[in-house]
Short mmCIF file of C-alpha atoms in Angstrom, two decimals:
data_model
loop_
_atom_site.label_atom_id
_atom_site.label_comp_id
_atom_site.label_asym_id
_atom_site.label_seq_id
_atom_site.Cartn_x
_atom_site.Cartn_y
_atom_site.Cartn_z
CA UNK U 1 32.12 19.79 3.08
CA UNK U 2 28.35 20.10 2.92
CA UNK U 3 26.56 23.01 1.50
CA UNK U 4 23.00 23.87 0.85
CA UNK U 5 22.13 27.20 -0.83
CA UNK U 6 18.99 28.66 -2.23
CA UNK U 7 19.23 31.55 -4.78
CA UNK U 8 16.02 33.38 -5.25
CA UNK U 9 13.85 30.35 -5.18
CA UNK U 10 10.35 30.46 -6.23
CA UNK U 11 8.15 27.44 -6.02
CA UNK U 12 4.61 27.40 -7.45
CA UNK U 13 2.28 24.60 -6.69
CA UNK U 14 -0.65 23.59 -8.96
CA UNK U 15 -3.54 22.41 -7.17
CA UNK U 16 -5.57 20.19 -9.46
CA UNK U 17 -9.14 19.90 -8.67
CA UNK U 18 -11.06 16.90 -9.62
CA UNK U 19 -12.02 18.84 -12.63
CA UNK U 20 -8.57 19.79 -13.46
CA UNK U 21 -7.25 16.19 -13.17
CA UNK U 22 -9.68 14.85 -15.54
CA UNK U 23 -9.24 14.17 -19.04
CA UNK U 24 -12.93 14.90 -20.00
CA UNK U 25 -12.51 18.60 -19.10
CA UNK U 26 -9.28 18.81 -21.08
CA UNK U 27 -11.17 17.43 -24.02
CA UNK U 28 -14.08 19.62 -23.37
CA UNK U 29 -11.74 22.61 -23.48
CA UNK U 30 -10.77 21.70 -26.80
CA UNK U 31 -14.24 20.92 -28.18
CA UNK U 32 -15.86 23.94 -26.69
CA UNK U 33 -13.28 26.19 -28.12
CA UNK U 34 -12.42 27.76 -25.01
CA UNK U 35 -15.88 28.83 -24.19
CA UNK U 36 -15.91 27.41 -20.73
CA UNK U 37 -12.17 27.41 -20.56
CA UNK U 38 -12.23 30.14 -17.98
CA UNK U 39 -13.85 27.61 -15.67
CA UNK U 40 -12.69 24.16 -16.58
CA UNK U 41 -9.12 24.97 -17.39
CA UNK U 42 -8.39 27.16 -14.30
CA UNK U 43 -5.59 25.40 -12.29
CA UNK U 44 -5.11 27.09 -8.97
CA UNK U 45 -1.34 27.93 -8.67
CA UNK U 46 -0.21 28.34 -5.23
CA UNK U 47 3.15 30.21 -4.76
CA UNK U 48 4.35 28.39 -1.73
CA UNK U 49 7.77 29.86 -1.75
CA UNK U 50 8.49 33.44 -2.78
CA UNK U 51 12.01 34.51 -3.71
CA UNK U 52 13.77 32.55 -0.91
CA UNK U 53 17.57 32.93 -0.56
CA UNK U 54 19.98 31.55 1.95
CA UNK U 55 23.15 29.77 2.32
CA UNK U 56 23.95 26.82 4.79
CA UNK U 57 27.35 25.47 5.57
CA UNK U 58 28.89 22.94 7.77
CA UNK U 59 27.70 23.28 11.36
CA UNK U 60 24.48 25.14 10.67
CA UNK U 61 21.54 23.92 12.43
CA UNK U 62 18.34 25.59 11.42
CA UNK U 63 14.72 25.57 13.00
CA UNK U 64 11.86 26.41 10.68
CA UNK U 65 8.80 27.92 12.28
CA UNK U 66 5.74 29.46 10.61
CA UNK U 67 1.78 28.81 10.79
CA UNK U 68 0.22 25.79 9.11
CA UNK U 69 0.58 26.32 5.43
CA UNK U 70 3.28 28.78 5.63
CA UNK U 71 5.40 26.58 3.33
CA UNK U 72 7.73 24.58 5.83
CA UNK U 73 6.99 21.27 4.45
CA UNK U 74 7.33 22.62 0.72
CA UNK U 75 10.86 24.29 1.73
CA UNK U 76 11.94 21.02 3.01
CA UNK U 77 10.90 19.07 -0.07
CA UNK U 78 12.41 21.69 -2.28
CA UNK U 79 15.72 21.41 -0.23
CA UNK U 80 15.51 17.75 -0.61
CA UNK U 81 15.17 18.08 -4.48
CA UNK U 82 11.73 16.41 -4.58
CA UNK U 83 10.21 19.83 -5.75
CA UNK U 84 11.81 21.66 -8.42
CA UNK U 85 11.47 25.49 -8.31
CA UNK U 86 10.00 27.38 -11.15
CA UNK U 87 12.74 30.02 -10.95
CA UNK U 88 15.90 30.31 -8.93
CA UNK U 89 18.59 27.78 -8.22
CA UNK U 90 19.11 25.19 -5.59
CA UNK U 91 22.67 24.21 -4.81
CA UNK U 92 23.02 21.01 -2.78
CA UNK U 93 26.38 19.35 -1.92
CA UNK U 94 26.54 16.32 0.25
CA UNK U 95 24.62 13.34 1.25
CA UNK U 96 20.99 14.10 2.12
CA UNK U 97 18.40 12.20 4.18
CA UNK U 98 14.89 13.23 4.99
CA UNK U 99 12.32 12.31 7.70
CA UNK U 100 9.15 13.71 6.46
CA UNK U 101 5.83 11.54 6.67
CA UNK U 102 5.56 8.59 9.04
CA UNK U 103 5.16 5.42 7.12
CA UNK U 104 6.67 6.49 3.72
CA UNK U 105 7.83 3.69 1.87
CA UNK U 106 6.50 0.86 4.12
CA UNK U 107 4.45 -2.05 2.92
CA UNK U 108 1.87 -3.04 5.36
CA UNK U 109 1.89 -6.77 4.27
CA UNK U 110 5.60 -7.30 4.74
CA UNK U 111 6.99 -7.92 8.16
CA UNK U 112 9.15 -5.48 10.24
CA UNK U 113 12.34 -6.99 8.95
CA UNK U 114 11.40 -6.89 5.44
CA UNK U 115 10.28 -3.47 5.77
CA UNK U 116 13.74 -2.39 7.27
CA UNK U 117 15.40 -3.95 4.26
CA UNK U 118 12.74 -2.30 1.70
CA UNK U 119 13.19 1.13 3.43
CA UNK U 120 17.09 0.87 3.57
CA UNK U 121 16.95 0.16 -0.32
CA UNK U 122 14.81 3.07 -0.97
CA UNK U 123 17.00 5.41 1.24
CA UNK U 124 19.94 4.27 -0.95
CA UNK U 125 21.45 1.47 0.89
CA UNK U 126 22.69 -1.92 -0.61
CA UNK U 127 20.86 -5.05 0.71
CA UNK U 128 23.86 -5.68 2.78
CA UNK U 129 24.05 -2.24 4.42
CA UNK U 130 20.18 -2.57 5.16
CA UNK U 131 20.67 -5.83 6.77
CA UNK U 132 23.62 -4.75 8.93
CA UNK U 133 21.26 -2.04 10.53
CA UNK U 134 18.87 -4.85 12.01
CA UNK U 135 20.52 -5.25 15.15
CA UNK U 136 20.62 -1.65 15.84
CA UNK U 137 17.13 -1.14 15.09
CA UNK U 138 15.94 -4.24 17.10
CA UNK U 139 17.46 -2.57 20.07
CA UNK U 140 16.10 0.72 19.37
CA UNK U 141 12.58 -0.16 18.68
CA UNK U 142 12.20 -2.84 21.26
CA UNK U 143 9.54 -4.48 19.15
CA UNK U 144 11.14 -7.92 19.73
CA UNK U 145 9.16 -10.60 18.00
CA UNK U 146 6.82 -8.16 16.51
CA UNK U 147 9.38 -7.42 13.88
CA UNK U 148 8.55 -10.92 12.50
CA UNK U 149 4.74 -9.87 11.86
CA UNK U 150 3.25 -7.79 9.02
CA UNK U 151 3.37 -4.02 9.74
CA UNK U 152 -0.28 -3.87 9.35
CA UNK U 153 -0.56 -5.70 12.71
CA UNK U 154 1.29 -2.71 14.32
CA UNK U 155 -0.22 -0.04 16.42
CA UNK U 156 0.50 3.36 15.21
CA UNK U 157 3.04 3.97 17.98
CA UNK U 158 4.93 0.64 16.94
CA UNK U 159 4.83 1.80 13.28
CA UNK U 160 6.37 5.18 14.28
CA UNK U 161 9.11 3.47 16.40
CA UNK U 162 10.14 1.41 13.43
CA UNK U 163 10.02 4.38 11.09
CA UNK U 164 11.99 6.73 13.26
CA UNK U 165 14.58 4.03 13.93
CA UNK U 166 15.07 3.33 10.18
CA UNK U 167 15.14 7.17 9.35
CA UNK U 168 17.75 7.79 11.80
CA UNK U 169 19.88 4.63 11.22
CA UNK U 170 21.86 6.62 8.52
CA UNK U 171 24.58 9.31 9.02
CA UNK U 172 23.82 11.81 6.47
CA UNK U 173 25.49 15.12 5.95
CA UNK U 174 22.42 17.00 5.46
CA UNK U 175 19.51 15.96 7.64
CA UNK U 176 15.88 17.25 6.99
CA UNK U 177 13.24 16.62 9.51
CA UNK U 178 9.66 17.57 9.42
CA UNK U 179 7.73 17.60 12.60
CA UNK U 180 7.38 14.01 13.58
CA UNK U 181 7.35 13.90 17.40
CA UNK U 182 4.09 13.75 19.47
CA UNK U 183 3.31 9.77 18.79
CA UNK U 184 4.82 7.19 21.00
CA UNK U 185 4.80 6.78 24.68
CA UNK U 186 6.98 8.93 26.98
CA UNK U 187 9.79 6.29 27.20
CA UNK U 188 10.13 6.44 23.56
CA UNK U 189 9.94 10.19 23.20
CA UNK U 190 12.90 10.12 25.60
CA UNK U 191 14.90 7.49 23.60
CA UNK U 192 13.93 9.28 20.39
CA UNK U 193 15.22 12.57 21.75
CA UNK U 194 18.62 11.18 22.64
CA UNK U 195 18.84 9.64 19.26
CA UNK U 196 18.09 12.83 17.63
CA UNK U 197 20.77 14.64 19.49
CA UNK U 198 23.44 12.24 18.55
CA UNK U 199 22.34 12.47 14.97
CA UNK U 200 22.26 16.27 14.84
CA UNK U 201 25.56 16.30 16.20
CA UNK U 202 27.07 13.90 13.60
CA UNK U 203 25.34 15.61 10.71
CA UNK U 204 26.80 18.66 9.22
CA UNK U 205 23.75 20.68 8.17
CA UNK U 206 20.40 20.04 10.08
CA UNK U 207 17.06 21.67 9.29
CA UNK U 208 14.00 20.96 11.43
CA UNK U 209 10.45 22.21 11.06
CA UNK U 210 8.57 21.99 14.16
CA UNK U 211 5.86 23.80 16.21
CA UNK U 212 7.50 22.86 19.41
CA UNK U 213 9.59 25.91 20.39
CA UNK U 214 11.07 23.89 23.09
CA UNK U 215 12.60 21.39 20.83
CA UNK U 216 13.77 24.20 18.43
CA UNK U 217 15.48 26.10 21.13
CA UNK U 218 17.28 23.01 22.04
CA UNK U 219 18.37 21.63 18.61
CA UNK U 220 18.91 24.68 16.58
CA UNK U 221 21.17 27.76 16.45
CA UNK U 222 19.52 29.69 13.78
CA UNK U 223 15.73 30.13 13.38
CA UNK U 224 13.98 30.76 9.98
CA UNK U 225 10.47 32.24 9.97
CA UNK U 226 8.19 31.34 6.89
CA UNK U 227 5.36 33.77 6.60
CA UNK U 228 3.31 33.25 3.32
CA UNK U 229 6.15 31.79 1.44
CA UNK U 230 8.62 34.56 2.35
CA UNK U 231 11.59 33.77 4.65
CA UNK U 232 13.35 35.72 7.04
CA UNK U 233 15.77 34.94 9.80
CA UNK U 234 14.81 35.76 13.36
CA UNK U 235 16.55 35.43 16.58
CA UNK U 236 15.97 33.02 19.31
CA UNK U 237 13.72 35.51 21.15
CA UNK U 238 11.03 34.83 18.56
CA UNK U 239 10.72 31.45 20.28
CA UNK U 240 8.33 31.49 23.32
CA UNK U 241 8.83 28.62 25.67
CA UNK B 1 21.92 27.41 -17.32
CA UNK B 2 23.04 25.37 -20.36
CA UNK B 3 20.42 24.62 -22.89
CA UNK B 4 18.88 21.23 -22.11
CA UNK B 5 18.72 19.23 -25.10
CA UNK B 6 16.98 15.77 -25.79
CA UNK B 7 19.99 13.71 -24.77
CA UNK B 8 21.08 15.56 -21.47
CA UNK B 9 17.54 16.54 -20.49
CA UNK B 10 16.13 15.70 -17.00
CA UNK B 11 14.18 12.58 -18.24
CA UNK B 12 17.29 10.96 -19.50
CA UNK B 13 19.29 11.67 -16.25
CA UNK B 14 16.25 10.17 -14.52
CA UNK B 15 16.56 7.13 -16.42
CA UNK B 16 20.27 6.60 -16.18
CA UNK B 17 19.92 7.19 -12.35
CA UNK B 18 17.16 4.65 -12.22
CA UNK B 19 19.05 1.95 -14.15
CA UNK B 20 22.02 2.52 -11.68
CA UNK B 21 19.53 1.33 -9.07
CA UNK B 22 18.23 -1.61 -11.07
CA UNK B 23 19.08 -4.06 -8.08
CA UNK B 24 16.78 -1.94 -5.89
CA UNK B 25 14.03 -2.12 -8.33
CA UNK B 26 14.52 -5.82 -8.69
CA UNK B 27 14.53 -6.43 -5.08
CA UNK B 28 11.36 -4.32 -4.60
CA UNK B 29 9.68 -6.00 -7.60
CA UNK B 30 10.40 -9.44 -6.06
CA UNK B 31 9.18 -8.26 -2.57
CA UNK B 32 5.95 -6.96 -4.11
CA UNK B 33 5.41 -10.30 -5.81
CA UNK B 34 5.81 -12.00 -2.49
CA UNK B 35 3.73 -9.70 -0.53
CA UNK B 36 0.95 -10.26 -2.88
CA UNK B 37 0.64 -14.03 -2.07
CA UNK B 38 1.93 -13.46 1.57
CA UNK B 39 -0.71 -15.42 3.26
CA UNK B 40 -1.34 -18.03 0.74
CA UNK B 41 0.38 -21.49 0.96
CA UNK B 42 1.57 -21.79 -2.46
CA UNK B 43 2.71 -18.31 -2.62
CA UNK B 44 3.87 -16.95 -6.09
CA UNK B 45 3.32 -20.41 -7.44
CA UNK B 46 -0.28 -19.23 -7.68
CA UNK B 47 1.02 -17.30 -10.68
CA UNK B 48 1.84 -20.56 -12.45
CA UNK B 49 -0.96 -22.67 -11.12
CA UNK B 50 -3.48 -19.81 -12.38
CA UNK B 51 -2.25 -19.93 -15.82
CA UNK B 52 -2.23 -23.65 -15.96
CA UNK B 53 -5.99 -23.76 -14.78
CA UNK B 54 -6.75 -21.00 -17.34
CA UNK B 55 -5.09 -22.86 -20.23
CA UNK B 56 -6.59 -26.29 -19.39
CA UNK B 57 -10.04 -24.89 -19.29
CA UNK B 58 -9.91 -22.47 -22.08
CA UNK B 59 -7.90 -24.82 -24.22
CA UNK B 60 -10.55 -27.56 -23.95
CA UNK B 61 -13.54 -25.13 -24.41
CA UNK B 62 -12.17 -23.30 -27.15
CA UNK B 63 -10.77 -26.24 -29.11
CA UNK B 64 -14.31 -27.77 -28.85
CA UNK B 65 -16.02 -24.58 -29.85
CA UNK B 66 -13.70 -23.73 -32.74
CA UNK B 67 -13.37 -27.29 -33.66
CA UNK B 68 -9.62 -27.23 -34.04
CA UNK B 69 -6.78 -29.48 -33.73
CA UNK B 70 -5.81 -29.52 -30.09
CA UNK B 71 -2.15 -30.25 -30.64
CA UNK B 72 -1.67 -27.00 -32.54
CA UNK B 73 -4.22 -25.03 -30.66
CA UNK B 74 -3.34 -25.55 -27.18
CA UNK B 75 0.53 -24.66 -27.41
CA UNK B 76 -0.53 -21.43 -29.47
CA UNK B 77 -3.24 -20.49 -26.87
CA UNK B 78 -0.99 -21.07 -23.96
CA UNK B 79 1.63 -18.83 -25.35
CA UNK B 80 -0.90 -16.25 -26.20
CA UNK B 81 -2.42 -16.23 -22.92
CA UNK B 82 0.90 -15.75 -21.19
CA UNK B 83 1.81 -12.90 -23.34
CA UNK B 84 -1.63 -11.49 -23.04
CA UNK B 85 -1.39 -11.33 -19.24
CA UNK B 86 1.98 -9.28 -19.46
CA UNK B 87 0.40 -6.92 -22.00
CA UNK B 88 -3.00 -6.62 -20.29
CA UNK B 89 -1.53 -5.91 -16.63
CA UNK B 90 1.09 -3.59 -18.12
CA UNK B 91 -1.82 -1.48 -19.51
CA UNK B 92 -3.98 -1.48 -16.55
CA UNK B 93 -1.37 -1.11 -13.95
CA UNK B 94 0.84 1.52 -15.39
CA UNK B 95 -1.53 4.44 -15.06
CA UNK B 96 -1.69 4.42 -11.28
CA UNK B 97 2.10 3.61 -10.90
CA UNK B 98 3.23 7.19 -9.63
CA UNK B 99 -0.01 7.81 -7.60
CA UNK B 100 0.21 4.52 -5.83
CA UNK B 101 3.88 5.45 -4.89
CA UNK B 102 3.14 9.00 -3.97
CA UNK B 103 4.19 8.42 -0.23
CA UNK B 104 7.62 7.52 -1.61
CA UNK B 105 7.84 10.16 -4.13
CA UNK B 106 6.82 12.91 -1.77
CA UNK B 107 9.19 11.81 0.95
CA UNK B 108 12.32 10.50 -0.62
CA UNK B 109 14.60 11.74 -3.48
CA UNK B 110 14.56 8.91 -5.76
CA UNK B 111 14.54 8.96 -9.66
CA UNK B 112 10.79 8.60 -11.07
CA UNK B 113 11.79 5.85 -13.56
CA UNK B 114 12.35 3.50 -10.74
CA UNK B 115 8.67 3.07 -10.10
CA UNK B 116 7.73 1.94 -13.70
CA UNK B 117 10.98 0.07 -13.91
CA UNK B 118 9.85 -1.84 -10.83
CA UNK B 119 6.49 -2.56 -12.49
CA UNK B 120 8.12 -3.91 -15.66
CA UNK B 121 10.39 -6.12 -13.51
CA UNK B 122 7.41 -7.36 -11.65
CA UNK B 123 5.72 -8.32 -15.17
CA UNK B 124 8.91 -10.11 -15.99
CA UNK B 125 8.85 -12.08 -12.77
CA UNK B 126 5.17 -13.08 -13.59
CA UNK B 127 6.29 -14.13 -17.03
CA UNK B 128 9.13 -16.29 -15.74
CA UNK B 129 6.66 -18.08 -13.42
CA UNK B 130 3.93 -18.51 -16.31
CA UNK B 131 6.44 -19.56 -19.04
CA UNK B 132 6.90 -22.99 -16.93
CA UNK B 133 3.22 -23.74 -17.98
CA UNK B 134 4.11 -23.55 -21.63
CA UNK B 135 7.28 -25.51 -21.27
CA UNK B 136 5.01 -28.29 -19.95
CA UNK B 137 2.43 -27.80 -22.65
CA UNK B 138 5.22 -27.88 -25.21
CA UNK B 139 6.62 -31.24 -23.84
CA UNK B 140 3.24 -32.83 -23.44
CA UNK B 141 2.12 -31.98 -27.03
CA UNK B 142 5.61 -32.21 -28.60
CA UNK B 143 5.92 -28.80 -29.87
CA UNK B 144 8.94 -28.67 -32.17
CA UNK B 145 12.34 -27.31 -30.98
CA UNK B 146 14.00 -25.91 -33.89
CA UNK B 147 16.87 -23.34 -34.13
CA UNK B 148 14.02 -20.88 -34.70
CA UNK B 149 13.09 -21.25 -31.14
CA UNK B 150 16.28 -19.41 -30.17
CA UNK B 151 14.74 -16.25 -31.55
CA UNK B 152 12.36 -16.25 -28.32
CA UNK B 153 15.30 -14.48 -26.51
CA UNK B 154 15.44 -11.47 -28.81
CA UNK B 155 11.52 -11.70 -29.13
CA UNK B 156 11.22 -11.33 -25.23
CA UNK B 157 13.67 -8.49 -25.15
CA UNK B 158 11.93 -6.66 -27.83
CA UNK B 159 8.54 -7.23 -25.83
CA UNK B 160 9.84 -5.98 -22.53
CA UNK B 161 11.85 -3.03 -24.00
CA UNK B 162 8.61 -2.02 -25.65
CA UNK B 163 6.55 -2.43 -22.49
CA UNK B 164 9.14 -0.28 -20.61
CA UNK B 165 8.38 2.77 -22.64
CA UNK B 166 4.55 2.11 -22.64
CA UNK B 167 4.53 1.71 -18.89
CA UNK B 168 6.50 5.00 -18.42
CA UNK B 169 4.49 7.21 -20.74
CA UNK B 170 1.17 5.77 -19.40
CA UNK B 171 2.55 6.36 -15.78
CA UNK B 172 3.18 9.94 -16.66
CA UNK B 173 -0.06 10.79 -18.17
CA UNK B 174 -2.02 8.54 -15.62
CA UNK B 175 -0.49 10.65 -12.81
CA UNK B 176 -1.72 14.07 -14.50
CA UNK B 177 -5.00 12.75 -15.80
CA UNK B 178 -6.69 10.32 -13.20
CA UNK B 179 -9.20 9.15 -16.07
CA UNK B 180 -6.70 7.24 -17.92
CA UNK B 181 -6.51 4.31 -15.36
CA UNK B 182 -10.23 3.71 -15.84
CA UNK B 183 -10.20 4.23 -19.69
CA UNK B 184 -7.69 1.67 -20.01
CA UNK B 185 -9.29 -0.67 -17.57
CA UNK B 186 -12.44 -0.66 -19.80
CA UNK B 187 -10.51 -0.91 -22.96
CA UNK B 188 -8.12 -3.73 -22.24
CA UNK B 189 -10.97 -6.58 -22.24
CA UNK B 190 -12.00 -5.44 -25.69
CA UNK B 191 -8.36 -5.42 -26.82
CA UNK B 192 -8.36 -9.08 -25.95
CA UNK B 193 -10.62 -9.88 -28.66
CA UNK B 194 -9.31 -7.83 -31.34
CA UNK B 195 -5.63 -9.04 -30.63
CA UNK B 196 -4.72 -12.54 -31.68
CA UNK B 197 -4.62 -14.12 -28.35
CA UNK B 198 -7.25 -17.03 -28.93
CA UNK B 199 -6.57 -17.24 -32.53
CA UNK B 200 -3.48 -16.70 -34.88
CA UNK B 201 -3.33 -13.94 -37.45
CA UNK B 202 -3.19 -16.88 -39.98
CA UNK B 203 -6.47 -18.16 -39.05
CA UNK B 204 -8.28 -15.26 -40.40
CA UNK B 205 -8.65 -15.41 -44.12
CA UNK B 206 -9.89 -11.91 -45.09
CA UNK B 207 -9.09 -9.56 -42.33
CA UNK B 208 -5.67 -10.67 -41.63
CA UNK B 209 -4.15 -7.42 -42.73
CA UNK B 210 -6.35 -5.59 -40.36
CA UNK B 211 -5.07 -7.68 -37.32
CA UNK B 212 -1.59 -6.71 -38.22
CA UNK B 213 -2.39 -3.02 -37.88
CA UNK B 214 -2.91 -3.73 -34.11
CA UNK B 215 0.43 -2.96 -32.59
CA UNK B 216 -0.31 -5.59 -29.79
CA UNK B 217 -0.35 -8.33 -32.70
CA UNK B 218 3.22 -7.72 -33.44
CA UNK B 219 4.37 -7.72 -29.75
CA UNK B 220 2.51 -11.14 -29.34
CA UNK B 221 3.85 -12.77 -32.47
CA UNK B 222 7.42 -11.86 -31.80
CA UNK B 223 7.38 -14.23 -29.03
CA UNK B 224 4.81 -16.57 -29.70
CA UNK B 225 6.08 -17.62 -33.32
CA UNK B 226 9.54 -18.69 -31.96
CA UNK B 227 7.92 -20.31 -28.98
CA UNK B 228 6.03 -22.66 -31.41
CA UNK B 229 9.29 -23.24 -33.37
CA UNK B 230 8.57 -20.76 -36.39
CA UNK B 231 10.40 -17.60 -37.22
CA UNK B 232 7.89 -14.70 -37.25
CA UNK B 233 7.54 -12.76 -40.49
CA UNK B 234 9.98 -9.90 -41.13
CA UNK B 235 7.56 -7.27 -40.78
CA UNK B 236 6.84 -8.34 -37.00
CA UNK B 237 10.50 -7.45 -36.31
CA UNK B 238 10.35 -4.34 -38.40
CA UNK B 239 7.26 -3.16 -36.32
CA UNK B 240 8.69 -3.93 -33.00
CA UNK B 241 11.87 -2.29 -33.67
CA UNK B 242 10.06 0.70 -35.21
CA UNK B 243 7.75 0.98 -32.06
CA UNK B 244 10.76 0.78 -29.88
CA UNK B 245 12.59 3.48 -31.48
CA UNK B 246 9.58 5.93 -32.05
CA UNK B 247 7.99 4.98 -28.67
CA UNK B 248 11.23 5.74 -26.58
CA UNK B 249 11.91 8.97 -28.44
CA UNK B 250 8.43 10.21 -27.81
CA UNK B 251 8.45 8.87 -24.15
CA UNK B 252 11.64 10.52 -23.48
CA UNK B 253 10.69 13.82 -25.00
CA UNK B 254 7.60 14.00 -22.85
CA UNK B 255 9.58 12.77 -19.68
CA UNK B 256 12.13 15.43 -20.32
CA UNK B 257 9.64 18.27 -20.04
CA UNK B 258 7.24 16.56 -17.57
CA UNK B 259 9.55 14.77 -15.26
CA UNK B 260 9.89 17.73 -12.80
CA UNK B 261 6.06 18.09 -12.45
CA UNK B 262 5.44 14.57 -11.35
CA UNK B 263 5.99 15.31 -7.68
CA UNK B 264 3.27 17.85 -7.83
CA UNK B 265 0.94 15.76 -9.56
CA UNK B 266 0.72 12.77 -7.27
#
């Protein structure tokens, strides 16, 4: 049984300017006895999520909507346990997989095959498990002999195919996806769509952040709207097609 | 929430989780090493060859300049250079560890210590390639093999266990303060000359005590002396074990409080 619960979660995000990141300014703060502290020591804190609570159980599929910068990616990363909230509690039970940024964990110098193993390991597989995914990925990506070439020679569409195939090759209980469609040719879009469908039906909890209301309508039963870090549930009527 | 103490803090949990994945770290370290020499014919053998060329050139030059006996100088220099390479690249590559892995850190839930661990394992792979050069030199110049030579094994263990905490703590601060990377890059060449790489601490008549104040001296000697068939003085072990205990304690204390912030820093 999978479960994902947020209890009054607040996430604050420090934005370090080049000034804040530099040791010189930290030293200056000490040596000037705080005289310029007001300026040099100021670290912008962004409250990305404010007092967010919800509880997801088996069978929930959630669509996340909101403007750019509303906190969708931060929410997904907090769900995944990458960001730790400053207050509140995140309870996560069940195996979890994330599909966030394209190209995460790939090494451009290594071949497609080597990257399959590499990413598989990063996703928590054993080398044998990762190797067993190869036939499936060969078939899905249709990259053929290109898989023997270094990833740096790939076009962005090809990298995307490999990345998507890899990310969707596991069967997690909780699946978190950040907007990642839009690249790839139409044939690939179609294949990706089918694969997504089967993945969603096999995972127990599914959270999908997207600007495509059409996809959200198709994949998700419940819709969460994020506005300036606060979350509320809205009905499907909030989606315009 | 239970009060987090030193031993069940998030940093300790992270380290335990990373060690469970040591196979992954080892695989990635090896594939990184291969990737670096991907398009070269000799591949990682360049590690060995590069050291061999350096030793041959520097050995000849410095033994002429310093006017010392080659059969004692060249083995000592070889061992010194091999250990120095490990120390220098640990110091310079540690600071950007988390920053370079930022796309992994921000996208996959993995323990943080996995990345410094991978770096240390890569250093170990380099070391294993380089030590071949020493073996060849030792055979050619008939370096005595005694029962003290066995002390190489605890020596290497002490060196790498110390490097692990050094790498981790530099990686943490390097993620927060981006200047550290450049600071270390400019300090390391200087450290080369104040550390006994080209010379042995015993070569220095007056200032030998000063050279022992340099912690790197102990890390070098704990491996080099046994390689040359001599037991290092007791205080080398005392210093290495002392650094190990204090270093890890400080690093874990820092890691416990900072480990949740790293994702925001990179």
